């Protein structure tokens, strides 16, 4: 195996690992956003309840709801940016995959050509 093909294989492997890391980061951001949305829904549900002590905590609950909304907005933007980063990484991984494939095909072709040349040389040489 040629050095160039080995290098391309290592690059392909590294790009795949980077792609997996970016996917994991995006999944974490989606999970975090989901948790924030669940917390907001729970808080809104609590605000809608008619409990005896409801009025005592309404300001605190409203501040918490505002804070959760701000956090959700920030995480949403980070998730969108991460999705773009993941697409870029996927393109790089695909490019590395194609390069590695082309080099492997070229190497296989050269090997077959050398083998064919050896067979032709043996057939064309006089028997001993």
PDB file of C-alpha atoms in Angstrom:
ATOM      1  CA  UNK A   1       0.000   0.000   0.000  1.00  0.00           C
ATOM      2  CA  UNK A   2       1.393   3.354  -0.994  1.00  0.00           C
ATOM      3  CA  UNK A   3       2.218   6.067   1.468  1.00  0.00           C
ATOM      4  CA  UNK A   4      -0.249   8.340  -0.240  1.00  0.00           C
ATOM      5  CA  UNK A   5      -3.096   5.837   0.156  1.00  0.00           C
ATOM      6  CA  UNK A   6      -2.177   5.275   3.804  1.00  0.00           C
ATOM      7  CA  UNK A   7      -2.174   9.013   4.398  1.00  0.00           C
ATOM      8  CA  UNK A   8      -5.559   9.362   2.703  1.00  0.00           C
ATOM      9  CA  UNK A   9      -6.946   6.542   4.850  1.00  0.00           C
ATOM     10  CA  UNK A  10      -5.704   8.251   8.031  1.00  0.00           C
ATOM     11  CA  UNK A  11      -7.211  11.561   6.891  1.00  0.00           C
ATOM     12  CA  UNK A  12     -10.516   9.818   6.147  1.00  0.00           C
ATOM     13  CA  UNK A  13     -10.464   8.241   9.613  1.00  0.00           C
ATOM     14  CA  UNK A  14      -9.695  11.574  11.293  1.00  0.00           C
ATOM     15  CA  UNK A  15     -12.454  13.339   9.343  1.00  0.00           C
ATOM     16  CA  UNK A  16     -14.911  10.609  10.355  1.00  0.00           C
ATOM     17  CA  UNK A  17     -13.970  11.060  14.007  1.00  0.00           C
ATOM     18  CA  UNK A  18     -14.363  14.837  13.742  1.00  0.00           C
ATOM     19  CA  UNK A  19     -17.756  14.346  12.102  1.00  0.00           C
ATOM     20  CA  UNK A  20     -18.832  12.044  14.940  1.00  0.00           C
ATOM     21  CA  UNK A  21     -17.715  14.650  17.495  1.00  0.00           C
ATOM     22  CA  UNK A  22     -19.720  17.379  15.740  1.00  0.00           C
ATOM     23  CA  UNK A  23     -22.774  15.091  15.641  1.00  0.00           C
ATOM     24  CA  UNK A  24     -22.452  14.455  19.378  1.00  0.00           C
ATOM     25  CA  UNK A  25     -22.210  18.192  20.061  1.00  0.00           C
ATOM     26  CA  UNK A  26     -25.342  18.833  18.006  1.00  0.00           C
ATOM     27  CA  UNK A  27     -27.187  16.055  19.849  1.00  0.00           C
ATOM     28  CA  UNK A  28     -26.149  17.591  23.194  1.00  0.00           C
ATOM     29  CA  UNK A  29     -27.451  20.999  22.123  1.00  0.00           C
ATOM     30  CA  UNK A  30     -30.739  19.486  20.948  1.00  0.00           C
ATOM     31  CA  UNK A  31     -31.094  17.682  24.269  1.00  0.00           C
ATOM     32  CA  UNK A  32     -30.313  20.874  26.202  1.00  0.00           C
ATOM     33  CA  UNK A  33     -32.857  22.834  24.153  1.00  0.00           C
ATOM     34  CA  UNK A  34     -35.462  20.146  24.759  1.00  0.00           C
ATOM     35  CA  UNK A  35     -34.815  20.279  28.507  1.00  0.00           C
ATOM     36  CA  UNK A  36     -35.194  24.067  28.503  1.00  0.00           C
ATOM     37  CA  UNK A  37     -38.463  23.832  26.575  1.00  0.00           C
ATOM     38  CA  UNK A  38     -39.747  21.217  29.032  1.00  0.00           C
ATOM     39  CA  UNK A  39     -38.804  23.451  31.972  1.00  0.00           C
ATOM     40  CA  UNK A  40     -40.612  26.377  30.322  1.00  0.00           C
ATOM     41  CA  UNK A  41     -43.748  24.274  29.770  1.00  0.00           C
ATOM     42  CA  UNK A  42     -43.674  23.092  33.377  1.00  0.00           C
ATOM     43  CA  UNK A  43     -43.288  26.647  34.638  1.00  0.00           C
ATOM     44  CA  UNK A  44     -46.118  27.930  32.447  1.00  0.00           C
ATOM     45  CA  UNK A  45     -48.269  25.072  33.688  1.00  0.00           C
ATOM     46  CA  UNK A  46     -47.435  26.042  37.268  1.00  0.00           C
ATOM     47  CA  UNK A  47     -48.311  29.673  36.522  1.00  0.00           C
ATOM     48  CA  UNK A  48     -51.693  28.577  35.187  1.00  0.00           C
ATOM     49  CA  UNK A  49     -52.520  26.562  38.320  1.00  0.00           C
ATOM     50  CA  UNK A  50     -54.805  28.106  40.916  1.00  0.00           C
ATOM     51  CA  UNK A  51     -52.983  27.428  44.153  1.00  0.00           C
ATOM     52  CA  UNK A  52     -53.284  29.320  47.410  1.00  0.00           C
ATOM     53  CA  UNK A  53     -49.644  30.499  47.436  1.00  0.00           C
ATOM     54  CA  UNK A  54     -49.543  31.209  43.732  1.00  0.00           C
ATOM     55  CA  UNK A  55     -49.443  35.001  44.117  1.00  0.00           C
ATOM     56  CA  UNK A  56     -46.395  34.927  46.386  1.00  0.00           C
ATOM     57  CA  UNK A  57     -44.112  33.464  43.761  1.00  0.00           C
ATOM     58  CA  UNK A  58     -45.460  34.937  40.541  1.00  0.00           C
ATOM     59  CA  UNK A  59     -42.628  37.489  40.142  1.00  0.00           C
ATOM     60  CA  UNK A  60     -39.967  34.863  40.762  1.00  0.00           C
ATOM     61  CA  UNK A  61     -41.634  32.464  38.358  1.00  0.00           C
ATOM     62  CA  UNK A  62     -41.912  35.174  35.692  1.00  0.00           C
ATOM     63  CA  UNK A  63     -38.194  35.988  36.039  1.00  0.00           C
ATOM     64  CA  UNK A  64     -37.353  32.303  35.798  1.00  0.00           C
ATOM     65  CA  UNK A  65     -39.524  31.965  32.694  1.00  0.00           C
ATOM     66  CA  UNK A  66     -37.773  34.949  31.098  1.00  0.00           C
ATOM     67  CA  UNK A  67     -34.393  33.449  31.994  1.00  0.00           C
ATOM     68  CA  UNK A  68     -35.369  30.087  30.500  1.00  0.00           C
ATOM     69  CA  UNK A  69     -36.547  31.806  27.315  1.00  0.00           C
ATOM     70  CA  UNK A  70     -33.261  33.686  26.992  1.00  0.00           C
ATOM     71  CA  UNK A  71     -31.277  30.498  27.569  1.00  0.00           C
ATOM     72  CA  UNK A  72     -33.403  28.649  25.016  1.00  0.00           C
ATOM     73  CA  UNK A  73     -32.769  31.397  22.466  1.00  0.00           C
ATOM     74  CA  UNK A  74     -29.009  31.229  23.050  1.00  0.00           C
ATOM     75  CA  UNK A  75     -28.953  27.438  22.856  1.00  0.00           C
ATOM     76  CA  UNK A  76     -31.117  27.581  19.719  1.00  0.00           C
ATOM     77  CA  UNK A  77     -28.596  29.860  18.020  1.00  0.00           C
ATOM     78  CA  UNK A  78     -25.734  27.613  19.110  1.00  0.00           C
ATOM     79  CA  UNK A  79     -27.640  24.598  17.767  1.00  0.00           C
ATOM     80  CA  UNK A  80     -28.123  26.305  14.397  1.00  0.00           C
ATOM     81  CA  UNK A  81     -24.430  27.222  14.237  1.00  0.00           C
ATOM     82  CA  UNK A  82     -23.493  23.668  15.203  1.00  0.00           C
ATOM     83  CA  UNK A  83     -25.756  22.277  12.478  1.00  0.00           C
ATOM     84  CA  UNK A  84     -23.888  24.394   9.906  1.00  0.00           C
ATOM     85  CA  UNK A  85     -20.573  23.259  11.334  1.00  0.00           C
ATOM     86  CA  UNK A  86     -21.753  19.649  11.093  1.00  0.00           C
ATOM     87  CA  UNK A  87     -22.663  20.132   7.426  1.00  0.00           C
ATOM     88  CA  UNK A  88     -19.214  21.568   6.716  1.00  0.00           C
ATOM     89  CA  UNK A  89     -17.567  18.675   8.539  1.00  0.00           C
ATOM     90  CA  UNK A  90     -19.715  16.185   6.636  1.00  0.00           C
ATOM     91  CA  UNK A  91     -18.555  17.735   3.357  1.00  0.00           C
ATOM     92  CA  UNK A  92     -14.916  17.435   4.451  1.00  0.00           C
ATOM     93  CA  UNK A  93     -15.445  13.822   5.500  1.00  0.00           C
ATOM     94  CA  UNK A  94     -17.101  13.019   2.173  1.00  0.00           C
ATOM     95  CA  UNK A  95     -14.237  14.656   0.276  1.00  0.00           C
ATOM     96  CA  UNK A  96     -11.692  12.623   2.270  1.00  0.00           C
ATOM     97  CA  UNK A  97     -13.713   9.475   1.562  1.00  0.00           C
ATOM     98  CA  UNK A  98     -13.710  10.155  -2.188  1.00  0.00           C
ATOM     99  CA  UNK A  99      -9.972  10.888  -2.192  1.00  0.00           C
ATOM    100  CA  UNK A 100      -9.229   7.684  -0.321  1.00  0.00           C
ATOM    101  CA  UNK A 101     -11.466   5.716  -2.676  1.00  0.00           C
ATOM    102  CA  UNK A 102      -9.788   7.176  -5.750  1.00  0.00           C
ATOM    103  CA  UNK A 103      -6.334   6.414  -4.397  1.00  0.00           C
ATOM    104  CA  UNK A 104      -7.327   2.849  -3.501  1.00  0.00           C
ATOM    105  CA  UNK A 105      -8.793   2.364  -6.982  1.00  0.00           C
ATOM    106  CA  UNK A 106      -5.653   3.807  -8.574  1.00  0.00           C
ATOM    107  CA  UNK A 107      -3.460   1.547  -6.461  1.00  0.00           C
ATOM    108  CA  UNK A 108      -5.561  -1.505  -7.340  1.00  0.00           C
ATOM    109  CA  UNK A 109      -5.424  -0.567 -11.018  1.00  0.00           C
ATOM    110  CA  UNK A 110      -1.631  -0.183 -10.920  1.00  0.00           C
ATOM    111  CA  UNK A 111      -1.299  -3.525  -9.150  1.00  0.00           C
ATOM    112  CA  UNK A 112      -3.483  -5.239 -11.755  1.00  0.00           C
ATOM    113  CA  UNK A 113      -1.516  -3.573 -14.550  1.00  0.00           C
ATOM    114  CA  UNK A 114       1.781  -4.787 -13.061  1.00  0.00           C
ATOM    115  CA  UNK A 115       0.389  -8.298 -12.671  1.00  0.00           C
ATOM    116  CA  UNK A 116      -0.857  -8.286 -16.260  1.00  0.00           C
ATOM    117  CA  UNK A 117       2.529  -7.036 -17.462  1.00  0.00           C
ATOM    118  CA  UNK A 118       4.249  -9.832 -15.554  1.00  0.00           C
ATOM    119  CA  UNK A 119       1.933 -12.421 -17.137  1.00  0.00           C
ATOM    120  CA  UNK A 120       2.574 -10.977 -20.599  1.00  0.00           C
ATOM    121  CA  UNK A 121       6.328 -11.009 -19.997  1.00  0.00           C
ATOM    122  CA  UNK A 122       6.194 -14.664 -18.935  1.00  0.00           C
ATOM    123  CA  UNK A 123       4.100 -15.599 -21.955  1.00  0.00           C
ATOM    124  CA  UNK A 124       6.338 -13.745 -24.391  1.00  0.00           C
ATOM    125  CA  UNK A 125       9.623 -15.093 -23.043  1.00  0.00           C
ATOM    126  CA  UNK A 126      10.879 -18.359 -24.523  1.00  0.00           C
ATOM    127  CA  UNK A 127      10.537 -21.443 -22.321  1.00  0.00           C
ATOM    128  CA  UNK A 128      13.776 -22.561 -20.675  1.00  0.00           C
TER     129      UNK A 128
END
